[in-house]
CSV table of C-alpha atoms and ligand atoms in Angstrom, one decimal:
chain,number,residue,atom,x,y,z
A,1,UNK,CA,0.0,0.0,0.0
A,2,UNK,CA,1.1,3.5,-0.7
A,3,UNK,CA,2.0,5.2,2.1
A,4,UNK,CA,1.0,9.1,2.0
A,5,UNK,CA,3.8,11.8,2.8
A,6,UNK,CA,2.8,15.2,3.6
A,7,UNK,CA,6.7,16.3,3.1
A,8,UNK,CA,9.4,16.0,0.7
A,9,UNK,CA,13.1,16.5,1.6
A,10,UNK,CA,15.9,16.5,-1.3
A,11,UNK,CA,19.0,16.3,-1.5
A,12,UNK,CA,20.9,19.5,-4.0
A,13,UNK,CA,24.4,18.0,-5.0
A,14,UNK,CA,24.5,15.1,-7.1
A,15,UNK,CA,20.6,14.3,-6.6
A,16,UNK,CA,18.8,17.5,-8.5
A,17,UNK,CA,21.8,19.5,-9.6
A,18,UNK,CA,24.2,17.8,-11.6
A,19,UNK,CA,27.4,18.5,-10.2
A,20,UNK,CA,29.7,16.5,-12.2
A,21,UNK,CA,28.5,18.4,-15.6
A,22,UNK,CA,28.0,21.7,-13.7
A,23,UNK,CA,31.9,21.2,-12.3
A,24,UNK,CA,33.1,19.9,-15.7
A,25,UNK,CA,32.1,23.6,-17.3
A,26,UNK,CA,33.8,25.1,-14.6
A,27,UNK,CA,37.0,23.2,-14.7
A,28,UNK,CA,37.2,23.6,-18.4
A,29,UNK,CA,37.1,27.3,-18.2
A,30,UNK,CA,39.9,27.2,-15.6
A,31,UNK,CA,41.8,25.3,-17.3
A,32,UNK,CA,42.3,27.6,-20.4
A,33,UNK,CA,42.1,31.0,-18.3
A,34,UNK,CA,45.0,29.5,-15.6
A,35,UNK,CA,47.2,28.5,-18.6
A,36,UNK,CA,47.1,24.8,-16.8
A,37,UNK,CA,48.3,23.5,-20.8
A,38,UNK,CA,51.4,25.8,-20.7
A,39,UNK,CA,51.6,25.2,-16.6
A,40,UNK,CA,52.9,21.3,-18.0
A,41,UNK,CA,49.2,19.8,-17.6
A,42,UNK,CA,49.2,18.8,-21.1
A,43,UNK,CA,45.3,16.7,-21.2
A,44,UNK,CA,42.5,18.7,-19.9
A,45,UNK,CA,41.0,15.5,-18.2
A,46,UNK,CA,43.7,14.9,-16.1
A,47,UNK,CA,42.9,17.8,-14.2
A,48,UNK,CA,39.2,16.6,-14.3
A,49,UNK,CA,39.8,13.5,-13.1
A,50,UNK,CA,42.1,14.6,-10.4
A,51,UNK,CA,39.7,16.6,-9.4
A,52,UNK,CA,37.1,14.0,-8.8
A,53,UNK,CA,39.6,12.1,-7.0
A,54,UNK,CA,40.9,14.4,-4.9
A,55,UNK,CA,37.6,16.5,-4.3
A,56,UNK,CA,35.6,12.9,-3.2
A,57,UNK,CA,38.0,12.3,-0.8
A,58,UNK,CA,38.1,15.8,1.2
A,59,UNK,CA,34.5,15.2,0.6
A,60,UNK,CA,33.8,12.3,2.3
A,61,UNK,CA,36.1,13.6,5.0
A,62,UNK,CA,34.0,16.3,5.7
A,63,UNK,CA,30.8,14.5,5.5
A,64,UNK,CA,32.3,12.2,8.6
A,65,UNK,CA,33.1,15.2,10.4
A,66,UNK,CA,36.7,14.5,9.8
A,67,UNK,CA,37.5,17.8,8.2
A,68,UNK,CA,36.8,21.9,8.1
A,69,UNK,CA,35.6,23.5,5.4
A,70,UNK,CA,38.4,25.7,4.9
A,71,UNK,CA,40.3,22.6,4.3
A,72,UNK,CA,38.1,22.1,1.1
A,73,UNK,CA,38.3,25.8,0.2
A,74,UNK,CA,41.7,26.3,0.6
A,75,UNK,CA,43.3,22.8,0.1
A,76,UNK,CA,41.6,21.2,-2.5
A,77,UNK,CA,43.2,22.9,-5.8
A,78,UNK,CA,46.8,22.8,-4.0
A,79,UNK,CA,46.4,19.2,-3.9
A,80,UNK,CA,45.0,19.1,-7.4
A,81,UNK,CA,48.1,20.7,-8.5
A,82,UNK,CA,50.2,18.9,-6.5
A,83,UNK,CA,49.7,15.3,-8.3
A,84,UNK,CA,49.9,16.8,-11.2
A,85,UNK,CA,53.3,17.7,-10.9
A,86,UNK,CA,52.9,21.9,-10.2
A,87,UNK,CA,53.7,23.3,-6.9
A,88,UNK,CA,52.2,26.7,-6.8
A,89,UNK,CA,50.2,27.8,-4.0
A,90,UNK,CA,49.0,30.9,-4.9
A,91,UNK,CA,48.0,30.1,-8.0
A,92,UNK,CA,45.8,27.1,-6.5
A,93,UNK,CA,44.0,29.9,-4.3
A,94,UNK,CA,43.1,32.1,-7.1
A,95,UNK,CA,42.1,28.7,-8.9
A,96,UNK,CA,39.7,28.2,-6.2
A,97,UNK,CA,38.3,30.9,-5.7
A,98,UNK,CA,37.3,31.5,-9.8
A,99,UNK,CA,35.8,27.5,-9.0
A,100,UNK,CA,33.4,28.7,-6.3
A,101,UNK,CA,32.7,31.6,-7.7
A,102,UNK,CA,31.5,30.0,-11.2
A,103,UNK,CA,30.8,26.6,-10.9
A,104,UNK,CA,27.9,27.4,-8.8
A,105,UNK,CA,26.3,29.5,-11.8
A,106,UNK,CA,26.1,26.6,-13.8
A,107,UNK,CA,22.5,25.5,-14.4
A,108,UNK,CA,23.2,21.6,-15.6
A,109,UNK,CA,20.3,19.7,-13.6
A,110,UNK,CA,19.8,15.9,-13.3
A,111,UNK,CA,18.2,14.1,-16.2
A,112,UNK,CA,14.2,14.6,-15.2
A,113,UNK,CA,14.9,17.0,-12.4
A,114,UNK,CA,12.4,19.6,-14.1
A,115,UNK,CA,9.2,17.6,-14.8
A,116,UNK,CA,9.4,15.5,-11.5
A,117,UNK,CA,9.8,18.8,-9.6
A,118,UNK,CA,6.6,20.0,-11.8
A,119,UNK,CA,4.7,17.2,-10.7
A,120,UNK,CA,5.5,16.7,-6.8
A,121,UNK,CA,5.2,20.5,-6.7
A,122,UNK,CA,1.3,20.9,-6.2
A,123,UNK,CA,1.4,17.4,-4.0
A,124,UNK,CA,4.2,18.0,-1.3
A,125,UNK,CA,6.2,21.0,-0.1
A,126,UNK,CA,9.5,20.4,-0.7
A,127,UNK,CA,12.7,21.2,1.3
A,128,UNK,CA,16.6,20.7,0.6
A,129,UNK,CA,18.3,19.6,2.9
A,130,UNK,CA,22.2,20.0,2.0
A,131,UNK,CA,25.9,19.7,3.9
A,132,UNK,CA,26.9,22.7,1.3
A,133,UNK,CA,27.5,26.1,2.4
A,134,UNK,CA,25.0,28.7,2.8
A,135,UNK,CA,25.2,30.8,-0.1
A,136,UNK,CA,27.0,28.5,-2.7
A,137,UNK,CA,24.2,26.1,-2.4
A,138,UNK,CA,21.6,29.5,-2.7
A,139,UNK,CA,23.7,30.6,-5.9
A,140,UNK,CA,23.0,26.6,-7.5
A,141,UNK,CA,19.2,27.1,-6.5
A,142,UNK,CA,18.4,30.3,-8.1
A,143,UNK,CA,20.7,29.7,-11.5
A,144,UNK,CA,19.7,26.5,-12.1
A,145,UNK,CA,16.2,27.6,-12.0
A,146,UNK,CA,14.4,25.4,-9.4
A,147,UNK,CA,14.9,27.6,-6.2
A,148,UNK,CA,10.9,28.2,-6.4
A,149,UNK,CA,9.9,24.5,-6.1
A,150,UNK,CA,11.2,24.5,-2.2
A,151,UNK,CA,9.3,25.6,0.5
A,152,UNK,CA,12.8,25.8,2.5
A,153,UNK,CA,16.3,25.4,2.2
A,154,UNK,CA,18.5,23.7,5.1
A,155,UNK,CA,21.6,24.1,5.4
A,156,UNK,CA,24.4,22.3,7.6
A,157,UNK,CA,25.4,25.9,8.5
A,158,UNK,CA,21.8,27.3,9.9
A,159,UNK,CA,20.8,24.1,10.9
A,160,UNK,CA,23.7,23.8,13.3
A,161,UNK,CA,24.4,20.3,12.4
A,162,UNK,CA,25.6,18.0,9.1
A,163,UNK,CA,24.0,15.3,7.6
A,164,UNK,CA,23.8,12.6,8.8
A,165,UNK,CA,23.3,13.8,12.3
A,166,UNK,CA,19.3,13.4,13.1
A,167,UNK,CA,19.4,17.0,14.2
A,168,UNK,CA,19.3,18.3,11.3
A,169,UNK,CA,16.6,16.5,9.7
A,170,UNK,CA,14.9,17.0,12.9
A,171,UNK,CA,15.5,20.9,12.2
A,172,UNK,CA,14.4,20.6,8.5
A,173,UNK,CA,10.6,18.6,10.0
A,174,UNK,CA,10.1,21.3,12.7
A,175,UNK,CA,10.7,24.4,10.7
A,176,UNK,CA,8.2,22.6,8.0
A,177,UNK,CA,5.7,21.5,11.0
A,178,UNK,CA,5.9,17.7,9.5
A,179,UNK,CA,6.5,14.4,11.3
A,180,UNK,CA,8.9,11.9,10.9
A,181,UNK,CA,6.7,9.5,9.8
A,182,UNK,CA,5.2,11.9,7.3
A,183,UNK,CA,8.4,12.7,5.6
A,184,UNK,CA,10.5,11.0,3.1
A,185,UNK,CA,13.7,11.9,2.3
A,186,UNK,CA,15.2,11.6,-1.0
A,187,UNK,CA,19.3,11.3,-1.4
A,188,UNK,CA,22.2,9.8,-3.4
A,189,UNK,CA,25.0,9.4,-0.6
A,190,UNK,CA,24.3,6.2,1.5
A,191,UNK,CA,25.6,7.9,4.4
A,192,UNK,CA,24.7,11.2,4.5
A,193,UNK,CA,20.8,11.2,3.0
A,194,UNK,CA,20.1,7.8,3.5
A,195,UNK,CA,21.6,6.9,7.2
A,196,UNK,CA,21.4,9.8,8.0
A,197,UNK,CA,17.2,10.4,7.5
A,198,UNK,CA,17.1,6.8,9.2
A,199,UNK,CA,19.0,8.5,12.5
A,200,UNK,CA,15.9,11.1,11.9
A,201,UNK,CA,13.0,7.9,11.5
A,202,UNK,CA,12.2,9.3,8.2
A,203,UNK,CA,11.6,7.3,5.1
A,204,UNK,CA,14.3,7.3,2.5
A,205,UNK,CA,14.6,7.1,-1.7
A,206,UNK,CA,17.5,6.2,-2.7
A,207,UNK,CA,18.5,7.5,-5.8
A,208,UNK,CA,21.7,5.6,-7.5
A,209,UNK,CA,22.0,6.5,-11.1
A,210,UNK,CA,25.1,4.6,-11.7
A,211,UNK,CA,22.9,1.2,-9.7
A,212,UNK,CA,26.2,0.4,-7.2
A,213,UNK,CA,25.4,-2.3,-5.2
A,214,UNK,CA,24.7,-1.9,-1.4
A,215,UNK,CA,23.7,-3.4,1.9
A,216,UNK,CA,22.0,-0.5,3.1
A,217,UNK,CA,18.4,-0.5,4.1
A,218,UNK,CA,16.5,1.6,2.2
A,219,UNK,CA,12.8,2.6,1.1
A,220,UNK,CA,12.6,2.6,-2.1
A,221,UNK,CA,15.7,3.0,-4.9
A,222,UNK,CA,15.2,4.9,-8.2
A,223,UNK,CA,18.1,4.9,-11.1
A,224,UNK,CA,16.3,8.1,-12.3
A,225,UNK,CA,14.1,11.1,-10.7
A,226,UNK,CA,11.1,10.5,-12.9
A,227,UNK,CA,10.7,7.3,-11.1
A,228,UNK,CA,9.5,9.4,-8.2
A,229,UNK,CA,6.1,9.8,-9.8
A,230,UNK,CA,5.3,6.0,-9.8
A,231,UNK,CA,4.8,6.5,-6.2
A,232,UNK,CA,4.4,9.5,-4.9
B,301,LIG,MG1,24.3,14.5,-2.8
């Protein structure tokens, strides 16, 4: 039997805005406006796929509470560099900040992200609930075009508390006078979204686009967002 929700909580990165496309534009542009070619970074996607490496990992860190955010800001691009072969500090800074200044503008959203926000949007409020920061995660909202589907937006930083900590699912509920048992949360990370809303008691989607295998226990699974109109 279908059970009803009376709220919606979504994950941003990764589960509505894509950000491996939105952070591929961005790292594209940086490579040609930082020289990284005549720098001795001869193939473009070397410094993409570092960066995926490298920006998972202080990623993942963070997410298990293991490292500050100014690690991410101001470490991240220096490491980049650094297995590539070009030890430059300052230049890694400037990198990073151009990054968080653009990539956020990009507007590349997840395959279906449009049409099944259309249709939950006169059936559920809707919340994000993010780890992000504050006003990155407000830039990705308003240029991608789908800040006006959510009701709210939590973040780690007003909520007081990072996913997967209960808190700040608990946070998200109160502020959108809805239940545990009345929510469902929809996420890609098994840890943050989907442990994470079971610290909370709320029901969880687990949305895993690349089908990984897992032990976790979860809801319901979806390989794409429109498959969130077969049930709710
Ligand atoms: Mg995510």
């Amino acid at each position: 039997m279908k059970k009803k929700y009376k709220c919606i909580l979504f994950d941003l990165d990764h589960t509505l805005w894509d950000y491996e496309a939105n952070s591929r534009e961005a790292l594209s542009e940086l490579y040609v406006l930082f020289n990284l070619k005549e720098r001795g970074i001869l193939i473009e996607e070397r410094f993409l796929q570092a960066f995926y490496v490298i920006n998972n990992e202080l990623w993942d860190l963070y997410d298990r509470g293991l490292l500050h955010r100014d690690i991410i800001r101001n470490e991240r691009f220096h490491r980049i560099l650094l297995t590539l072969g070009v030890d430059d500090y300052p230049m890694s800074l400037k990198i990073s900040d151009e990054y968080l200044q653009h990539s956020p503008k990009k507007k590349n959203l997840i395959h279906g992200c449009r049409e099944t926000l259309e249709y939950l949007l006169p059936k559920y409020p809707m919340v994000i609930v993010t780890n992000g920061f504050d006003e990155i995660q407000s830039t990705k909202l308003s240029s991608s075009g789908i800040a006006p589907y959510f009701k709210s937006v939590v973040t780690s930083a007003r909520a007081g508390h990072k996913k997967p900590a209960k808190e700040i699912f608990e946070f998200a509920l109160h502020e959108n006078n809805c239940s545990a048992s009345e929510a469902i949360m929809i996420g890609d990370n098994l840890l943050t979204d989907i442990a994470g809303a079971k610290n909370a008691l709320v029901d969880t989607v687990f949305f895993n686009p690349s089908k990984i295998e897992h032990q976790s226990n979860v809801d319901y699974e979806i390989s794409s967002l429109p498959e969130l109109m077969n049930f709710l």
